[in-house]
Short mmCIF file of C-alpha atoms in Angstrom, two decimals:
data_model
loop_
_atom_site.label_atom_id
_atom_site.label_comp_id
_atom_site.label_asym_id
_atom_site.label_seq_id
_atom_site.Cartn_x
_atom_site.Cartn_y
_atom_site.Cartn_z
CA UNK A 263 -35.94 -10.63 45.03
CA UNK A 264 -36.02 -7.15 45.82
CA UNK A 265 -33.85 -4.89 47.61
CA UNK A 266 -34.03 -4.50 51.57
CA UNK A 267 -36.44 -2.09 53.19
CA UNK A 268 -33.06 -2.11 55.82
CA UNK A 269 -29.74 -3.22 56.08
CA UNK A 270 -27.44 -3.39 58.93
CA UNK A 271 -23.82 -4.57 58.83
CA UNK A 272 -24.55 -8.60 59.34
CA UNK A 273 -28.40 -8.63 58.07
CA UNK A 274 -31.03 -7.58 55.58
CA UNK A 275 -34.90 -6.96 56.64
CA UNK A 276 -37.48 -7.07 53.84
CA UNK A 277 -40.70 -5.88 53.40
CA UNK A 278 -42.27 -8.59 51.30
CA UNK A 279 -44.28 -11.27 51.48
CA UNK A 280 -42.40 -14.24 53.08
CA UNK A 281 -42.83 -17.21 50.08
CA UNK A 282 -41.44 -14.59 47.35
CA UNK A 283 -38.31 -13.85 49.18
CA UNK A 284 -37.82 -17.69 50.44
CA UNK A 285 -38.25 -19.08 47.11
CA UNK A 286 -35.34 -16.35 45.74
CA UNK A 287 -33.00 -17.74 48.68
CA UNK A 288 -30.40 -20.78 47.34
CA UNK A 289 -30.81 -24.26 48.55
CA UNK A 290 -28.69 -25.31 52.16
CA UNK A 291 -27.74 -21.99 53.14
CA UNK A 292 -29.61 -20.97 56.40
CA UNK A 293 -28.00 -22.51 59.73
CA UNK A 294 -30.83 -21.57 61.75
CA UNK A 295 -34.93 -20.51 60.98
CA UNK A 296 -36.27 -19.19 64.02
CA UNK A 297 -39.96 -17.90 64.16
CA UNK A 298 -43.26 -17.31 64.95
CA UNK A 299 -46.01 -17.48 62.57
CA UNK A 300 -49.19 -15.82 63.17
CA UNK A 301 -51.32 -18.52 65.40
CA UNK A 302 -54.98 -19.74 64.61
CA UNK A 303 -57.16 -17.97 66.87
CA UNK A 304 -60.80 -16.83 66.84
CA UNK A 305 -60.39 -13.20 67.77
CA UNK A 306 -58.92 -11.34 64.66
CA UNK A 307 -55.19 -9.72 65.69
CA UNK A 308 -53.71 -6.57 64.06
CA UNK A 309 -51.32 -9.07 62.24
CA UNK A 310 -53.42 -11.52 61.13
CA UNK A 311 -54.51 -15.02 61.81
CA UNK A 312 -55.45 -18.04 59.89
CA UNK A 313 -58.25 -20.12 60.62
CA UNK A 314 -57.44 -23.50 62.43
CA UNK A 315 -59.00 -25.10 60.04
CA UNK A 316 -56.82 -23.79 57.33
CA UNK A 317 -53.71 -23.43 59.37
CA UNK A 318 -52.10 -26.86 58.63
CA UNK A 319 -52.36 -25.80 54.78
CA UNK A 320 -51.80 -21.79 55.15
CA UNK A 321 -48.05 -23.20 56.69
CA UNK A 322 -46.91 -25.73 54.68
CA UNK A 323 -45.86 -24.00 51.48
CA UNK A 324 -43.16 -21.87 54.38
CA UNK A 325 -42.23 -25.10 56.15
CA UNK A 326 -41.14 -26.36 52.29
CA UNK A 327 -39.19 -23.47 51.31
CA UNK A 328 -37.76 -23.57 54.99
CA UNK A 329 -36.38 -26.85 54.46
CA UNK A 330 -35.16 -26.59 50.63
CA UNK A 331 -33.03 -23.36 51.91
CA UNK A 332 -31.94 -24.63 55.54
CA UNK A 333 -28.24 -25.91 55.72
CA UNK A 334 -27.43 -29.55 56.23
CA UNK A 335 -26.82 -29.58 59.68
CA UNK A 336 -29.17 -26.67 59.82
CA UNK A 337 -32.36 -26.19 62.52
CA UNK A 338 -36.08 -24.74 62.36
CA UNK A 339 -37.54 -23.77 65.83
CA UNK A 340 -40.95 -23.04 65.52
CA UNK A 341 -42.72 -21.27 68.35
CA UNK A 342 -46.88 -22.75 68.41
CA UNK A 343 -48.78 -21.59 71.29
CA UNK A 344 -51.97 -23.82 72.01
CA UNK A 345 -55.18 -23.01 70.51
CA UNK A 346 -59.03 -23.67 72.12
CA UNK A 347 -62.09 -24.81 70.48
CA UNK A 348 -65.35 -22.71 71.06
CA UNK A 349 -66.62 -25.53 73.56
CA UNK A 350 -63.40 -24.94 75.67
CA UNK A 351 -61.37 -28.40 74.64
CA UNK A 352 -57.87 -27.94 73.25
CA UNK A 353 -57.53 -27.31 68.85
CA UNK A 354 -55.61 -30.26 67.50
CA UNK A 355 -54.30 -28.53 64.32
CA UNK A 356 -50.79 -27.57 66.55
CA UNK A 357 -50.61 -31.81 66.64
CA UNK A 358 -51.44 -31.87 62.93
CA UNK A 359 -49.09 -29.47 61.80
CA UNK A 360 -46.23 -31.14 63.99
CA UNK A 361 -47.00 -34.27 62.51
CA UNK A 362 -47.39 -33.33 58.56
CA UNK A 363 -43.56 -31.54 59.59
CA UNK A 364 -42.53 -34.93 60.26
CA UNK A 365 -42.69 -35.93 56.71
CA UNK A 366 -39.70 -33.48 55.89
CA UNK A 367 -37.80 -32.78 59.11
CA UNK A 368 -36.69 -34.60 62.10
CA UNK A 369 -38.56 -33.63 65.41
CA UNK A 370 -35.17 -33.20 67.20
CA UNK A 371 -36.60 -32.44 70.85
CA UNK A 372 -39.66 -29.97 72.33
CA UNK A 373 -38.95 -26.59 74.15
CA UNK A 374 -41.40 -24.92 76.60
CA UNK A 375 -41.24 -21.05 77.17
CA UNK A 376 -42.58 -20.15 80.24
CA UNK A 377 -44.06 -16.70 79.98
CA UNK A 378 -45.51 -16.32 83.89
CA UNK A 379 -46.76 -13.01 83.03
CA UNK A 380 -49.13 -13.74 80.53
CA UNK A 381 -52.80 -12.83 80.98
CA UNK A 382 -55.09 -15.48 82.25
CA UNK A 383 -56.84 -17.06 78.96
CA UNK A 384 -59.04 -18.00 77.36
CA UNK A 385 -61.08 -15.78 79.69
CA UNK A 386 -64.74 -17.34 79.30
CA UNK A 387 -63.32 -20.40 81.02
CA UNK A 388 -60.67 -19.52 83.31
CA UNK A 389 -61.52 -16.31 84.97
CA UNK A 390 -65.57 -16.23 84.20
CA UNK A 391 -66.41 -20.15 84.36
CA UNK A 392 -63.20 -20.66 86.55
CA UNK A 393 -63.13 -24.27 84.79
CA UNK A 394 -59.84 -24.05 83.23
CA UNK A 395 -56.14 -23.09 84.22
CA UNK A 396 -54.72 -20.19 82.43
CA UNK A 397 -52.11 -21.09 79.73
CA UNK A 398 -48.58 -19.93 80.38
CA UNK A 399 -46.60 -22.04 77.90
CA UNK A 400 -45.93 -22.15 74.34
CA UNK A 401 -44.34 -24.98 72.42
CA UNK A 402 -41.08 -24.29 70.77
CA UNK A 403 -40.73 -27.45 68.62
CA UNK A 404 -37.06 -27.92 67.52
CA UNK A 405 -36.95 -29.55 63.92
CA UNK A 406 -33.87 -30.24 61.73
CA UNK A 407 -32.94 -30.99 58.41
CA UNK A 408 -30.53 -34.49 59.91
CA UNK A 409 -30.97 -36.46 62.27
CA UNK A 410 -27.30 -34.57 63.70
CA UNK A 411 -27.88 -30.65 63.03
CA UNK A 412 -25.38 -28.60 64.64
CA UNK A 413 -26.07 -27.92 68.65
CA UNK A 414 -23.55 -27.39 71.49
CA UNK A 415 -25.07 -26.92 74.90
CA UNK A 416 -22.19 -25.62 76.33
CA UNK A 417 -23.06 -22.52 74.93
CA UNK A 418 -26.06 -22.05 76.79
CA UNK A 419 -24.90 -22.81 79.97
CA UNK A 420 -26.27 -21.75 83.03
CA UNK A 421 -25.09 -20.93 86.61
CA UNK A 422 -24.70 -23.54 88.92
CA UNK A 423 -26.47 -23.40 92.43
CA UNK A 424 -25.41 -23.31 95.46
CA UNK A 425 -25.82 -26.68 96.35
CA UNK A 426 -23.27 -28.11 93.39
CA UNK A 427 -20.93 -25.26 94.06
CA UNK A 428 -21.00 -27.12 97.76
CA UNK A 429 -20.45 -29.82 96.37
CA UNK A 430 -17.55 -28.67 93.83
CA UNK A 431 -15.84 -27.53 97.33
CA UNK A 432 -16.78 -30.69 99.38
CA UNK A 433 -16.65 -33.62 96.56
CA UNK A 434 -18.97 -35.82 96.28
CA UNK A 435 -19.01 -39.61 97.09
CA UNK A 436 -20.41 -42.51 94.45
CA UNK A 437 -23.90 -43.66 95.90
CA UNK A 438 -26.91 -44.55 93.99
CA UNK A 439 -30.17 -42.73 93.61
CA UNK A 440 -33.99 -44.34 94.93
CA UNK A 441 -34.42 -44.42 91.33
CA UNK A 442 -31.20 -45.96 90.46
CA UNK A 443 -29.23 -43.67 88.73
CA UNK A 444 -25.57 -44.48 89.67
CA UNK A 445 -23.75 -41.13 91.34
CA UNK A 446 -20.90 -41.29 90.24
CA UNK A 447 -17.22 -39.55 91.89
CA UNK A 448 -17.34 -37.92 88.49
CA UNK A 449 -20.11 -35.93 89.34
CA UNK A 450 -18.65 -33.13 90.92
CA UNK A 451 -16.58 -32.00 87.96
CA UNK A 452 -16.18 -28.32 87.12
CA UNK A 453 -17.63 -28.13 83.36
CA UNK A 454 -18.58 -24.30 83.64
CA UNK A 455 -22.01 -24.39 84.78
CA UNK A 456 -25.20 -26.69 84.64
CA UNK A 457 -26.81 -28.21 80.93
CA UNK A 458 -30.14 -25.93 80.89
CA UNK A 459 -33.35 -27.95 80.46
CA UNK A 460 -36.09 -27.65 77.68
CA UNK A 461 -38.11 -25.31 80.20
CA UNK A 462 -37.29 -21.35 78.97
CA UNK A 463 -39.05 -18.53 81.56
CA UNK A 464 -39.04 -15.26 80.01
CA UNK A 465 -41.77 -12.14 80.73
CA UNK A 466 -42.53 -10.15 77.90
CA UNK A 467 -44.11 -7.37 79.83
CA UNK A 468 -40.54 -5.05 79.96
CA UNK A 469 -41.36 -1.87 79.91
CA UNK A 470 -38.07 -0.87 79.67
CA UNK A 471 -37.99 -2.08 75.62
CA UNK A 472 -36.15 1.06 73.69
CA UNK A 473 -38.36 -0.54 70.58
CA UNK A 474 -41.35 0.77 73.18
CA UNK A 475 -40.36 4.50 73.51
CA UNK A 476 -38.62 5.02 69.68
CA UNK A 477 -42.65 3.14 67.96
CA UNK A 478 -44.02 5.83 69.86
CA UNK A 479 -41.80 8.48 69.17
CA UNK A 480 -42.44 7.87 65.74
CA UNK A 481 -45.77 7.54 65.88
CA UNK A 482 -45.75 3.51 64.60
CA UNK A 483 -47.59 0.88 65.91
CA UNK A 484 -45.95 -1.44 68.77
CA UNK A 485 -46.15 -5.10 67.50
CA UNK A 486 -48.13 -7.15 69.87
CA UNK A 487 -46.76 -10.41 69.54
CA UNK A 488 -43.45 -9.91 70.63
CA UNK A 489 -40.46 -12.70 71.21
CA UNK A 490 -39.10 -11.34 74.35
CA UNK A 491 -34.83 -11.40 73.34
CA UNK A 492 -34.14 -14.72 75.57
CA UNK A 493 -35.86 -16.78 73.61
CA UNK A 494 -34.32 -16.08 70.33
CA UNK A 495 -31.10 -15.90 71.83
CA UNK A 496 -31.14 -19.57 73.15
CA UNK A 497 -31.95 -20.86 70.05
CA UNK A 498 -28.85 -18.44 68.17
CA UNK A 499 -26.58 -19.50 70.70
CA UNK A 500 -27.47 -23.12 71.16
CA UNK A 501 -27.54 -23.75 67.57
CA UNK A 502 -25.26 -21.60 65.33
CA UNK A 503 -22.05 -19.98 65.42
CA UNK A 504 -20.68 -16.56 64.47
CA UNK A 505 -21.07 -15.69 61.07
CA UNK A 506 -23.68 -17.96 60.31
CA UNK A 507 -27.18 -16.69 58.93
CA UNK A 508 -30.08 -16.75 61.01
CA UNK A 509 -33.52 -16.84 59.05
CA UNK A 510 -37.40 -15.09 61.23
CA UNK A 511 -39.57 -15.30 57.79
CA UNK A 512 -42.63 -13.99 59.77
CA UNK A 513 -39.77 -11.02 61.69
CA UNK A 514 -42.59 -8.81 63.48
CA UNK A 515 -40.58 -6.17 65.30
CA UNK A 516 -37.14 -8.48 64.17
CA UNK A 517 -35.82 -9.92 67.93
CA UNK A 518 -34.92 -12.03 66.28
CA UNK A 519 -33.04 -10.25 63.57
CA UNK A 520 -31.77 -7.88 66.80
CA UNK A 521 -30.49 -10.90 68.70
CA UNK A 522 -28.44 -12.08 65.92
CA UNK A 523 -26.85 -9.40 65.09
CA UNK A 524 -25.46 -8.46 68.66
CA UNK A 525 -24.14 -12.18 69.11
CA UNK A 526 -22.50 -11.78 65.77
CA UNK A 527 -24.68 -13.71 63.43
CA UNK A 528 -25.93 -12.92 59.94
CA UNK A 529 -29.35 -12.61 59.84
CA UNK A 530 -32.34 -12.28 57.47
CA UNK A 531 -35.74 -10.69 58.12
CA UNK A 532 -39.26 -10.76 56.27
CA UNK A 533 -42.51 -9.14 57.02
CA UNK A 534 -45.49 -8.42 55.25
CA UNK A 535 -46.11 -5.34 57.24
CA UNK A 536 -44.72 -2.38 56.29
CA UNK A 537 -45.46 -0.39 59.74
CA UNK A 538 -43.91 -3.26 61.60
CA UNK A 539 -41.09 -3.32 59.20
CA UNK A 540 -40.65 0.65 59.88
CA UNK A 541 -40.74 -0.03 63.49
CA UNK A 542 -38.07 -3.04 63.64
CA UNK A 543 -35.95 -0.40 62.50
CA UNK A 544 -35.59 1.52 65.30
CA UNK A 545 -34.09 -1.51 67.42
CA UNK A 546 -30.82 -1.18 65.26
CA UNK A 547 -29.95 2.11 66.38
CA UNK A 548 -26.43 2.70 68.16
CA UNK A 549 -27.64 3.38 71.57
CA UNK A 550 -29.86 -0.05 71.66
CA UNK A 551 -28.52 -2.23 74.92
CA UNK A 552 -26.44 -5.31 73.36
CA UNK A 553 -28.21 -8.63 75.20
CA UNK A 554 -26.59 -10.20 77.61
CA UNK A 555 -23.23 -12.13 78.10
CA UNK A 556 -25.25 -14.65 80.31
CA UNK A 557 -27.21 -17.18 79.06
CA UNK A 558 -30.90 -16.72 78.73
CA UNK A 559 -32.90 -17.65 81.58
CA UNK A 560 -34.04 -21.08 81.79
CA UNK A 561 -34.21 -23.83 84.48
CA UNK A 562 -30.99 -25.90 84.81
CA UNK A 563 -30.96 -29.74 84.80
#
């Protein structure tokens, strides 16, 4: 394997070709894979796309280095945003990929990341036809090497509302539900906050992105595929502990890589593009914000 374009004091980003550096990495070592590949889509992007038709293949060879390398207890989180035929019907291949997965790892649940600031798309049939709804979700399917990989939600907490901080006050008394849950006096216990659903809203349109200003700066190229930090920091914090390595083989501008290494995880980078790589190296610099001591945002359940 070769050496590191960059190295910071808990992670290593190389510039390299993902399959050479994954097949140099020992077997169980990696407690959490986090990424997103580039998607299947018919308009060409400045990093690259596969054809649908190939996609399923293209992936696989990743996915089986991802598992060989990923820790017992270990997790892959793949983020797959929907893809559209020519005729306007939905691509299948996300379906077939998910399913040819399930021959190595466990589907442990699905995530949704609400991005409500995404363009309206695909534009022949939603804005010009008006015959669709734009698409404001991606799928961030959660596999894992067990059927028990390491998780605590009570990391990821979130705040409660106002209504069960009323009712922390007031207590609540046992009734049941129209659909019959049983409420029970245990309800109105004080465990921190509320257990966040599988629904994660995050924006990427910040403007406010130091990554933003020091690309231009330096005259590099912005990434335009960009994790916005809440989503990679659910997964970190959800699913691995300090110390722990954190693996983006397809890193982009490295949130991911970023986001580990300000909650105190080891991480590990790769990316085939060496302006991108140049560029993912300006988030590491001391004045960079540290991400927040709340979790993400996401809707409670």
């Amino acid at each position: 394997m070769s050496d590191p374009a960059y190295t910071t004091p808990l992670g290593s980003c190389y510039h390299a070709d993902s399959l050479d550096v994954l097949r140099a990495l020992p077997d169980n070592t990696i407690s959490l894979a986090m990424t997103s590949p580039p998607f299947a889509l018919h308009r060409k992007k400045a990093y690259g796309n596969v054809a649908a038709a190939d996609y399923v293949e293209w992936l696989w060879p990743f996915a089986a280095e991802i598992h060989r390398v990923l820790a017992p207890d270990g997790s892959f989180v793949l983020d797959l945003a929907s893809a559209w035929e020519k005729g306007g019907t939905r691509s299948l291949h996300p379906y077939e990929l998910v399913l040819r997965l399930c021959k190595i790892f466990y589907l442990v649940q699905e995530c949704y990341w609400h991005n409500p600031s995404r363009l309206p798309g695909p534009a022949e049939y939603v804005t010009r036809r008006r015959t669709r709804v734009k698409d404001a979700v991606n799928v961030l399917w959660w596999f894992a090497k067990s059927d028990n990989p390491r998780a605590d939600n009570r990391r990821v907490l979130r705040p409660y509302s106002k209504s069960m901080h009323r009712l922390l006050r007031e207590g609540v008394k046992p009734a049941r539900r129209p659909s019959q849950h049983a409420i029970s006096a245990n309800f109105d216990k004080d465990n921190g906050g509320a257990i966040p659903s599988n629904l994660l809203e995050a924006p990427n349109t910040t403007s406010r992105d130091p990554y933003l200003a020091r690309c231009r700066e330096a005259g590099l190229p912005i990434h335009p595929a960009r994790f916005p930090p809440a989503v990679p920091e659910f997964f970190v914090r959800f699913l691995t502990e300090p110390g722990q390595l954190v693996l983006d083989p397809f890193a982009g501008s490295n949130v991911t890589g970023m986001v580990a290494e300000q909650l105190k995880r080891r991480w590990l980078a790769i990316e085939s593009n060496g302006d991108y790589v140049a560029g993912s190296r300006l988030r590491f610099a001391e004045e960079e914000q540290p991400v927040t001591t709340d979790p993400p945002g996401c809707a409670a359940g």
